[in-house]
Each structure stands twice: as structure tokens, then as C-alpha cells.
């Protein structure tokens, strides 16, 4: 897995332990202080590292919070529940559970708002969250094709567009449901959403 941090620099090797402590401290500070009051100095104190350690890894608060939130989504796994519909329901429920976390909710909404004015931050969100989590769509589609539930899609351009569309539909619906509408993405909602996703409104 590629690092989410800025381009590597010469000098002392990075510490995975320090990185993990910093990202955990960032999420803790988000919950306790909120976006506006969170500072790199506070994160450094909580993580037990020097403030310069943070600046060697992240250019500022925006990038740090993106990476701290992105780490939460790395815990997503596509369960093998025997069918495409059941697999989708399983991963969507996981996604909704993560979005219900205070640190995910406040962090994601804050960086998305900041990204409206910052193209570099939008790109970091794409790379750290969106592009990495498309692995779930690729894995789920490959499994469904192996089961005979979905047809093969040999054209790479068409295949990539399909992956983008599926990801946007799933992520967009769940984020809107949980963060914008502030409604629960419970099992009943997830079943209905999955049915519409797979069969459309005519079913």
C-alpha cells in the first residue's frame, strides 16, 4: 500500500509507529476540539512527537485530517456472503458504520468543505479516499463475474467507467443519507438501496 504522506525526503526513515500515533491523535482531537480548534501543535502533544515531525510528513491540517479519515476507510472489507446483493449490503453497512463515527463525520465534512477552494486538497481526497476504496468495487465485480452474476467487461475504458459509476452511486448515496440527510443507513434502507442499485426502479 502506498503511503498517503507527501513525497519522501532524504534523512531519517519514517516511523510507522509515529504515523499511527499521529493519525489516531488527529482523530481524537477532531472529536474533542472540532475542526476549527484543531492544531498541529495539539496533535503533536497528544501523539507524543515533536511538531516538526508532523511538518516533515504533512504540509498542514487539511492534509493531515484527510489522511486520518482515510485510514478509517481502509478498514472496509468486502464480505463474501454468497451473492452480489448480499456482498453489497455487507460493505455498505460497514461504510455507514464508519460514517457514523464522530471523527469520520466531522473530518470528512470539514475537508470536503475546504476542498471547494483547494484543488490540491481535492486531489488528495481523490487519491487517499476515493481511488483507494475503488478496490472494493473491483473486488466485488470480479467475484460476481466469477459467480456468473455479472457479464465480463473486456474493454478497459468501459470497465473503468463502470467502476467509477458504481463507486459514485454507492458512496454518494450513503454519504448523503448519513451526513446530509442525517438519517440512519440501517439494514432496511441498505436492502432497498441495493435492490435499486442492481435492478433499477422498475423492479
PDB file of C-alpha atoms in Angstrom:
ATOM      1  CA  UNK A   1       0.000   0.000   0.000  1.00  0.00           C
ATOM      2  CA  UNK A   2       1.353   3.378  -0.950  1.00  0.00           C
ATOM      3  CA  UNK A   3       1.952   5.999   1.698  1.00  0.00           C
ATOM      4  CA  UNK A   4      -0.546   8.832   1.949  1.00  0.00           C
ATOM      5  CA  UNK A   5       2.129  11.246   3.125  1.00  0.00           C
ATOM      6  CA  UNK A   6       3.887  13.827   0.971  1.00  0.00           C
ATOM      7  CA  UNK A   7       6.758  12.794  -1.276  1.00  0.00           C
ATOM      8  CA  UNK A   8       9.558  11.138   0.640  1.00  0.00           C
ATOM      9  CA  UNK A   9      12.537  13.183   1.667  1.00  0.00           C
ATOM     10  CA  UNK A  10      16.086  12.216   2.419  1.00  0.00           C
ATOM     11  CA  UNK A  11      17.081  11.820   6.034  1.00  0.00           C
ATOM     12  CA  UNK A  12      15.812   9.722   8.909  1.00  0.00           C
ATOM     13  CA  UNK A  13      13.418   6.918   7.849  1.00  0.00           C
ATOM     14  CA  UNK A  14       9.785   7.403   8.717  1.00  0.00           C
ATOM     15  CA  UNK A  15       8.355   5.592  11.708  1.00  0.00           C
ATOM     16  CA  UNK A  16       5.147   3.643  11.127  1.00  0.00           C
ATOM     17  CA  UNK A  17       4.507   3.766  14.860  1.00  0.00           C
ATOM     18  CA  UNK A  18       4.768   7.551  14.894  1.00  0.00           C
ATOM     19  CA  UNK A  19       2.496   7.828  11.865  1.00  0.00           C
ATOM     20  CA  UNK A  20      -0.152   5.654  13.518  1.00  0.00           C
ATOM     21  CA  UNK A  21       0.039   7.681  16.738  1.00  0.00           C
ATOM     22  CA  UNK A  22      -0.267  10.956  14.847  1.00  0.00           C
ATOM     23  CA  UNK A  23      -3.300   9.838  12.843  1.00  0.00           C
ATOM     24  CA  UNK A  24      -5.007   8.454  15.950  1.00  0.00           C
ATOM     25  CA  UNK A  25      -4.282  11.685  17.832  1.00  0.00           C
ATOM     26  CA  UNK A  26      -5.738  13.689  14.948  1.00  0.00           C
ATOM     27  CA  UNK A  27      -8.998  11.761  15.116  1.00  0.00           C
ATOM     28  CA  UNK A  28      -9.109  12.162  18.888  1.00  0.00           C
ATOM     29  CA  UNK A  29      -8.574  15.915  18.584  1.00  0.00           C
ATOM     30  CA  UNK A  30     -11.301  16.166  15.936  1.00  0.00           C
ATOM     31  CA  UNK A  31     -13.823  14.664  18.310  1.00  0.00           C
ATOM     32  CA  UNK A  32     -12.780  16.722  21.327  1.00  0.00           C
ATOM     33  CA  UNK A  33     -11.945  20.071  19.708  1.00  0.00           C
ATOM     34  CA  UNK A  34     -13.686  20.118  16.352  1.00  0.00           C
ATOM     35  CA  UNK A  35     -12.185  21.199  13.056  1.00  0.00           C
ATOM     36  CA  UNK A  36     -11.767  24.894  13.820  1.00  0.00           C
ATOM     37  CA  UNK A  37      -9.838  24.433  17.069  1.00  0.00           C
ATOM     38  CA  UNK A  38      -7.663  21.513  15.985  1.00  0.00           C
ATOM     39  CA  UNK A  39      -3.997  22.479  15.629  1.00  0.00           C
ATOM     40  CA  UNK A  40      -0.906  20.560  14.660  1.00  0.00           C
ATOM     41  CA  UNK A  41       0.622  21.534  17.992  1.00  0.00           C
ATOM     42  CA  UNK A  42      -2.198  19.852  19.881  1.00  0.00           C
ATOM     43  CA  UNK A  43      -1.928  16.746  17.697  1.00  0.00           C
ATOM     44  CA  UNK A  44       1.828  16.564  18.289  1.00  0.00           C
ATOM     45  CA  UNK A  45       1.325  16.759  22.055  1.00  0.00           C
ATOM     46  CA  UNK A  46      -1.306  14.033  22.016  1.00  0.00           C
ATOM     47  CA  UNK A  47       0.846  11.807  19.811  1.00  0.00           C
ATOM     48  CA  UNK A  48       3.983  12.389  21.885  1.00  0.00           C
ATOM     49  CA  UNK A  49       6.047  13.671  18.949  1.00  0.00           C
ATOM     50  CA  UNK A  50       7.708  16.947  18.053  1.00  0.00           C
ATOM     51  CA  UNK A  51       5.692  19.395  15.977  1.00  0.00           C
ATOM     52  CA  UNK A  52       8.449  19.334  13.360  1.00  0.00           C
ATOM     53  CA  UNK A  53       7.741  15.607  12.944  1.00  0.00           C
ATOM     54  CA  UNK A  54       4.260  16.466  11.690  1.00  0.00           C
ATOM     55  CA  UNK A  55       5.519  19.103   9.273  1.00  0.00           C
ATOM     56  CA  UNK A  56       8.001  16.641   7.793  1.00  0.00           C
ATOM     57  CA  UNK A  57       5.049  14.400   6.920  1.00  0.00           C
ATOM     58  CA  UNK A  58       2.151  16.776   6.242  1.00  0.00           C
ATOM     59  CA  UNK A  59       2.067  20.286   4.826  1.00  0.00           C
ATOM     60  CA  UNK A  60      -0.785  21.356   7.094  1.00  0.00           C
ATOM     61  CA  UNK A  61      -4.005  20.500   8.887  1.00  0.00           C
ATOM     62  CA  UNK A  62      -6.041  19.781   5.756  1.00  0.00           C
ATOM     63  CA  UNK A  63      -3.731  17.051   4.525  1.00  0.00           C
ATOM     64  CA  UNK A  64      -3.340  15.558   7.982  1.00  0.00           C
ATOM     65  CA  UNK A  65      -7.081  15.287   8.549  1.00  0.00           C
ATOM     66  CA  UNK A  66      -7.618  13.709   5.114  1.00  0.00           C
ATOM     67  CA  UNK A  67      -5.101  11.009   5.932  1.00  0.00           C
ATOM     68  CA  UNK A  68      -6.511  10.455   9.415  1.00  0.00           C
ATOM     69  CA  UNK A  69     -10.005   9.981   7.997  1.00  0.00           C
ATOM     70  CA  UNK A  70      -8.753   7.902   5.053  1.00  0.00           C
ATOM     71  CA  UNK A  71      -7.214   5.428   7.478  1.00  0.00           C
ATOM     72  CA  UNK A  72     -10.677   4.717   8.866  1.00  0.00           C
ATOM     73  CA  UNK A  73     -11.947   3.712   5.432  1.00  0.00           C
ATOM     74  CA  UNK A  74      -9.001   1.374   4.918  1.00  0.00           C
ATOM     75  CA  UNK A  75     -10.730  -0.917   7.433  1.00  0.00           C
ATOM     76  CA  UNK A  76     -13.514  -1.580   4.906  1.00  0.00           C
ATOM     77  CA  UNK A  77     -13.641  -5.148   3.659  1.00  0.00           C
ATOM     78  CA  UNK A  78     -15.903  -6.772   1.094  1.00  0.00           C
ATOM     79  CA  UNK A  79     -17.515  -9.771   2.799  1.00  0.00           C
ATOM     80  CA  UNK A  80     -18.209 -12.949   0.859  1.00  0.00           C
ATOM     81  CA  UNK A  81     -21.847 -13.553   1.728  1.00  0.00           C
ATOM     82  CA  UNK A  82     -22.661 -15.756  -1.257  1.00  0.00           C
ATOM     83  CA  UNK A  83     -24.262 -13.283  -3.661  1.00  0.00           C
ATOM     84  CA  UNK A  84     -23.592  -9.879  -5.161  1.00  0.00           C
ATOM     85  CA  UNK A  85     -26.572  -8.321  -3.391  1.00  0.00           C
ATOM     86  CA  UNK A  86     -25.548  -9.689  -0.005  1.00  0.00           C
ATOM     87  CA  UNK A  87     -21.932  -8.620  -0.523  1.00  0.00           C
ATOM     88  CA  UNK A  88     -23.030  -5.067  -1.371  1.00  0.00           C
ATOM     89  CA  UNK A  89     -25.291  -4.920   1.671  1.00  0.00           C
ATOM     90  CA  UNK A  90     -22.422  -6.045   3.887  1.00  0.00           C
ATOM     91  CA  UNK A  91     -19.925  -3.459   2.719  1.00  0.00           C
ATOM     92  CA  UNK A  92     -22.497  -0.630   2.667  1.00  0.00           C
ATOM     93  CA  UNK A  93     -23.404  -1.361   6.276  1.00  0.00           C
ATOM     94  CA  UNK A  94     -19.699  -1.202   7.183  1.00  0.00           C
ATOM     95  CA  UNK A  95     -19.371   2.099   5.331  1.00  0.00           C
ATOM     96  CA  UNK A  96     -22.368   3.569   7.134  1.00  0.00           C
ATOM     97  CA  UNK A  97     -20.948   2.443  10.477  1.00  0.00           C
ATOM     98  CA  UNK A  98     -17.682   4.265   9.779  1.00  0.00           C
ATOM     99  CA  UNK A  99     -19.511   7.410   8.692  1.00  0.00           C
ATOM    100  CA  UNK A 100     -21.425   7.360  11.961  1.00  0.00           C
ATOM    101  CA  UNK A 101     -18.175   7.805  13.898  1.00  0.00           C
ATOM    102  CA  UNK A 102     -17.814  11.398  15.138  1.00  0.00           C
ATOM    103  CA  UNK A 103     -14.247  11.634  13.850  1.00  0.00           C
ATOM    104  CA  UNK A 104     -15.227  10.417  10.380  1.00  0.00           C
ATOM    105  CA  UNK A 105     -18.293  12.634  10.190  1.00  0.00           C
ATOM    106  CA  UNK A 106     -16.621  15.859  11.304  1.00  0.00           C
ATOM    107  CA  UNK A 107     -13.361  15.208   9.480  1.00  0.00           C
ATOM    108  CA  UNK A 108     -14.869  14.266   6.136  1.00  0.00           C
ATOM    109  CA  UNK A 109     -17.326  17.147   6.023  1.00  0.00           C
ATOM    110  CA  UNK A 110     -14.609  19.612   7.007  1.00  0.00           C
ATOM    111  CA  UNK A 111     -12.093  18.586   4.359  1.00  0.00           C
ATOM    112  CA  UNK A 112     -14.753  18.401   1.651  1.00  0.00           C
ATOM    113  CA  UNK A 113     -15.779  21.964   2.502  1.00  0.00           C
ATOM    114  CA  UNK A 114     -12.144  23.112   2.431  1.00  0.00           C
ATOM    115  CA  UNK A 115     -11.576  21.297  -0.854  1.00  0.00           C
ATOM    116  CA  UNK A 116     -14.059  23.564  -2.645  1.00  0.00           C
ATOM    117  CA  UNK A 117     -11.319  26.221  -2.507  1.00  0.00           C
ATOM    118  CA  UNK A 118      -8.267  23.988  -2.786  1.00  0.00           C
ATOM    119  CA  UNK A 119      -7.590  21.850  -5.866  1.00  0.00           C
ATOM    120  CA  UNK A 120      -4.569  20.169  -4.249  1.00  0.00           C
ATOM    121  CA  UNK A 121      -6.751  19.098  -1.343  1.00  0.00           C
ATOM    122  CA  UNK A 122      -9.399  17.735  -3.732  1.00  0.00           C
ATOM    123  CA  UNK A 123      -6.701  15.671  -5.411  1.00  0.00           C
ATOM    124  CA  UNK A 124      -5.520  14.353  -2.055  1.00  0.00           C
ATOM    125  CA  UNK A 125      -9.071  13.291  -1.191  1.00  0.00           C
ATOM    126  CA  UNK A 126      -9.350  11.524  -4.549  1.00  0.00           C
ATOM    127  CA  UNK A 127      -6.060   9.695  -4.053  1.00  0.00           C
ATOM    128  CA  UNK A 128      -6.363   8.893  -0.345  1.00  0.00           C
ATOM    129  CA  UNK A 129     -10.045   8.040  -0.108  1.00  0.00           C
ATOM    130  CA  UNK A 130     -11.792   7.654  -3.462  1.00  0.00           C
ATOM    131  CA  UNK A 131      -9.164   5.885  -5.561  1.00  0.00           C
ATOM    132  CA  UNK A 132      -8.092   3.565  -2.776  1.00  0.00           C
ATOM    133  CA  UNK A 133     -11.614   2.469  -1.912  1.00  0.00           C
ATOM    134  CA  UNK A 134     -12.460   1.670  -5.532  1.00  0.00           C
ATOM    135  CA  UNK A 135     -10.658  -1.587  -4.746  1.00  0.00           C
ATOM    136  CA  UNK A 136     -13.924  -2.735  -3.186  1.00  0.00           C
ATOM    137  CA  UNK A 137     -15.821  -2.255  -6.443  1.00  0.00           C
ATOM    138  CA  UNK A 138     -13.125  -4.063  -8.410  1.00  0.00           C
ATOM    139  CA  UNK A 139     -13.106  -6.963  -5.970  1.00  0.00           C
ATOM    140  CA  UNK A 140     -16.885  -7.213  -5.826  1.00  0.00           C
ATOM    141  CA  UNK A 141     -17.295  -7.084  -9.590  1.00  0.00           C
ATOM    142  CA  UNK A 142     -14.615  -9.732 -10.157  1.00  0.00           C
ATOM    143  CA  UNK A 143     -16.260 -12.019  -7.596  1.00  0.00           C
ATOM    144  CA  UNK A 144     -19.699 -11.512  -9.151  1.00  0.00           C
ATOM    145  CA  UNK A 145     -18.325 -12.222 -12.624  1.00  0.00           C
ATOM    146  CA  UNK A 146     -16.733 -15.427 -11.353  1.00  0.00           C
ATOM    147  CA  UNK A 147     -20.117 -16.474  -9.938  1.00  0.00           C
ATOM    148  CA  UNK A 148     -21.804 -15.671 -13.255  1.00  0.00           C
ATOM    149  CA  UNK A 149     -23.854 -12.847 -11.716  1.00  0.00           C
ATOM    150  CA  UNK A 150     -22.325 -10.152 -13.919  1.00  0.00           C
ATOM    151  CA  UNK A 151     -21.060 -10.316 -17.507  1.00  0.00           C
ATOM    152  CA  UNK A 152     -17.410  -9.811 -18.323  1.00  0.00           C
ATOM    153  CA  UNK A 153     -16.456  -6.309 -19.460  1.00  0.00           C
ATOM    154  CA  UNK A 154     -13.279  -6.747 -21.539  1.00  0.00           C
ATOM    155  CA  UNK A 155     -12.950  -3.174 -22.798  1.00  0.00           C
ATOM    156  CA  UNK A 156     -10.706  -1.404 -20.250  1.00  0.00           C
ATOM    157  CA  UNK A 157     -12.152   2.061 -20.872  1.00  0.00           C
ATOM    158  CA  UNK A 158     -15.734   0.890 -20.462  1.00  0.00           C
ATOM    159  CA  UNK A 159     -14.702  -1.187 -17.449  1.00  0.00           C
ATOM    160  CA  UNK A 160     -13.088   1.791 -15.717  1.00  0.00           C
ATOM    161  CA  UNK A 161     -16.168   3.934 -16.345  1.00  0.00           C
ATOM    162  CA  UNK A 162     -18.377   1.271 -14.818  1.00  0.00           C
ATOM    163  CA  UNK A 163     -16.203   1.124 -11.713  1.00  0.00           C
ATOM    164  CA  UNK A 164     -16.355   4.909 -11.354  1.00  0.00           C
ATOM    165  CA  UNK A 165     -20.137   4.919 -11.779  1.00  0.00           C
ATOM    166  CA  UNK A 166     -20.736   2.155  -9.229  1.00  0.00           C
ATOM    167  CA  UNK A 167     -18.451   3.797  -6.687  1.00  0.00           C
ATOM    168  CA  UNK A 168     -20.089   7.196  -7.149  1.00  0.00           C
ATOM    169  CA  UNK A 169     -23.572   5.740  -6.776  1.00  0.00           C
ATOM    170  CA  UNK A 170     -22.752   3.825  -3.596  1.00  0.00           C
ATOM    171  CA  UNK A 171     -20.575   6.448  -1.920  1.00  0.00           C
ATOM    172  CA  UNK A 172     -22.824   9.326  -2.937  1.00  0.00           C
ATOM    173  CA  UNK A 173     -25.988   7.677  -1.670  1.00  0.00           C
ATOM    174  CA  UNK A 174     -24.545   6.594   1.671  1.00  0.00           C
ATOM    175  CA  UNK A 175     -22.781   9.890   2.356  1.00  0.00           C
ATOM    176  CA  UNK A 176     -25.930  11.829   1.510  1.00  0.00           C
ATOM    177  CA  UNK A 177     -28.095   9.570   3.657  1.00  0.00           C
ATOM    178  CA  UNK A 178     -25.863   9.662   6.729  1.00  0.00           C
ATOM    179  CA  UNK A 179     -24.165  13.060   6.599  1.00  0.00           C
ATOM    180  CA  UNK A 180     -26.522  15.331   4.652  1.00  0.00           C
ATOM    181  CA  UNK A 181     -29.951  13.926   5.490  1.00  0.00           C
ATOM    182  CA  UNK A 182     -28.705  12.686   8.884  1.00  0.00           C
ATOM    183  CA  UNK A 183     -30.819   9.555   8.561  1.00  0.00           C
ATOM    184  CA  UNK A 184     -29.691   6.052   9.501  1.00  0.00           C
ATOM    185  CA  UNK A 185     -28.440   3.723   6.801  1.00  0.00           C
ATOM    186  CA  UNK A 186     -29.908   0.727   8.588  1.00  0.00           C
ATOM    187  CA  UNK A 187     -30.466  -2.763   7.215  1.00  0.00           C
ATOM    188  CA  UNK A 188     -33.867  -1.918   5.756  1.00  0.00           C
ATOM    189  CA  UNK A 189     -32.533   1.135   3.913  1.00  0.00           C
ATOM    190  CA  UNK A 190     -29.486  -0.778   2.709  1.00  0.00           C
ATOM    191  CA  UNK A 191     -31.629  -3.600   1.328  1.00  0.00           C
ATOM    192  CA  UNK A 192     -33.792  -1.119  -0.555  1.00  0.00           C
ATOM    193  CA  UNK A 193     -30.793   0.772  -1.874  1.00  0.00           C
ATOM    194  CA  UNK A 194     -29.111  -2.436  -3.051  1.00  0.00           C
ATOM    195  CA  UNK A 195     -32.274  -3.550  -4.824  1.00  0.00           C
ATOM    196  CA  UNK A 196     -32.485  -0.254  -6.724  1.00  0.00           C
ATOM    197  CA  UNK A 197     -28.758  -0.315  -7.487  1.00  0.00           C
ATOM    198  CA  UNK A 198     -28.930  -3.790  -9.022  1.00  0.00           C
ATOM    199  CA  UNK A 199     -32.368  -3.757 -10.638  1.00  0.00           C
ATOM    200  CA  UNK A 200     -33.428  -0.146 -11.074  1.00  0.00           C
ATOM    201  CA  UNK A 201     -36.761   1.410 -10.181  1.00  0.00           C
ATOM    202  CA  UNK A 202     -38.796  -0.941 -12.345  1.00  0.00           C
ATOM    203  CA  UNK A 203     -38.311  -3.960 -10.083  1.00  0.00           C
TER     204      UNK A 203
END
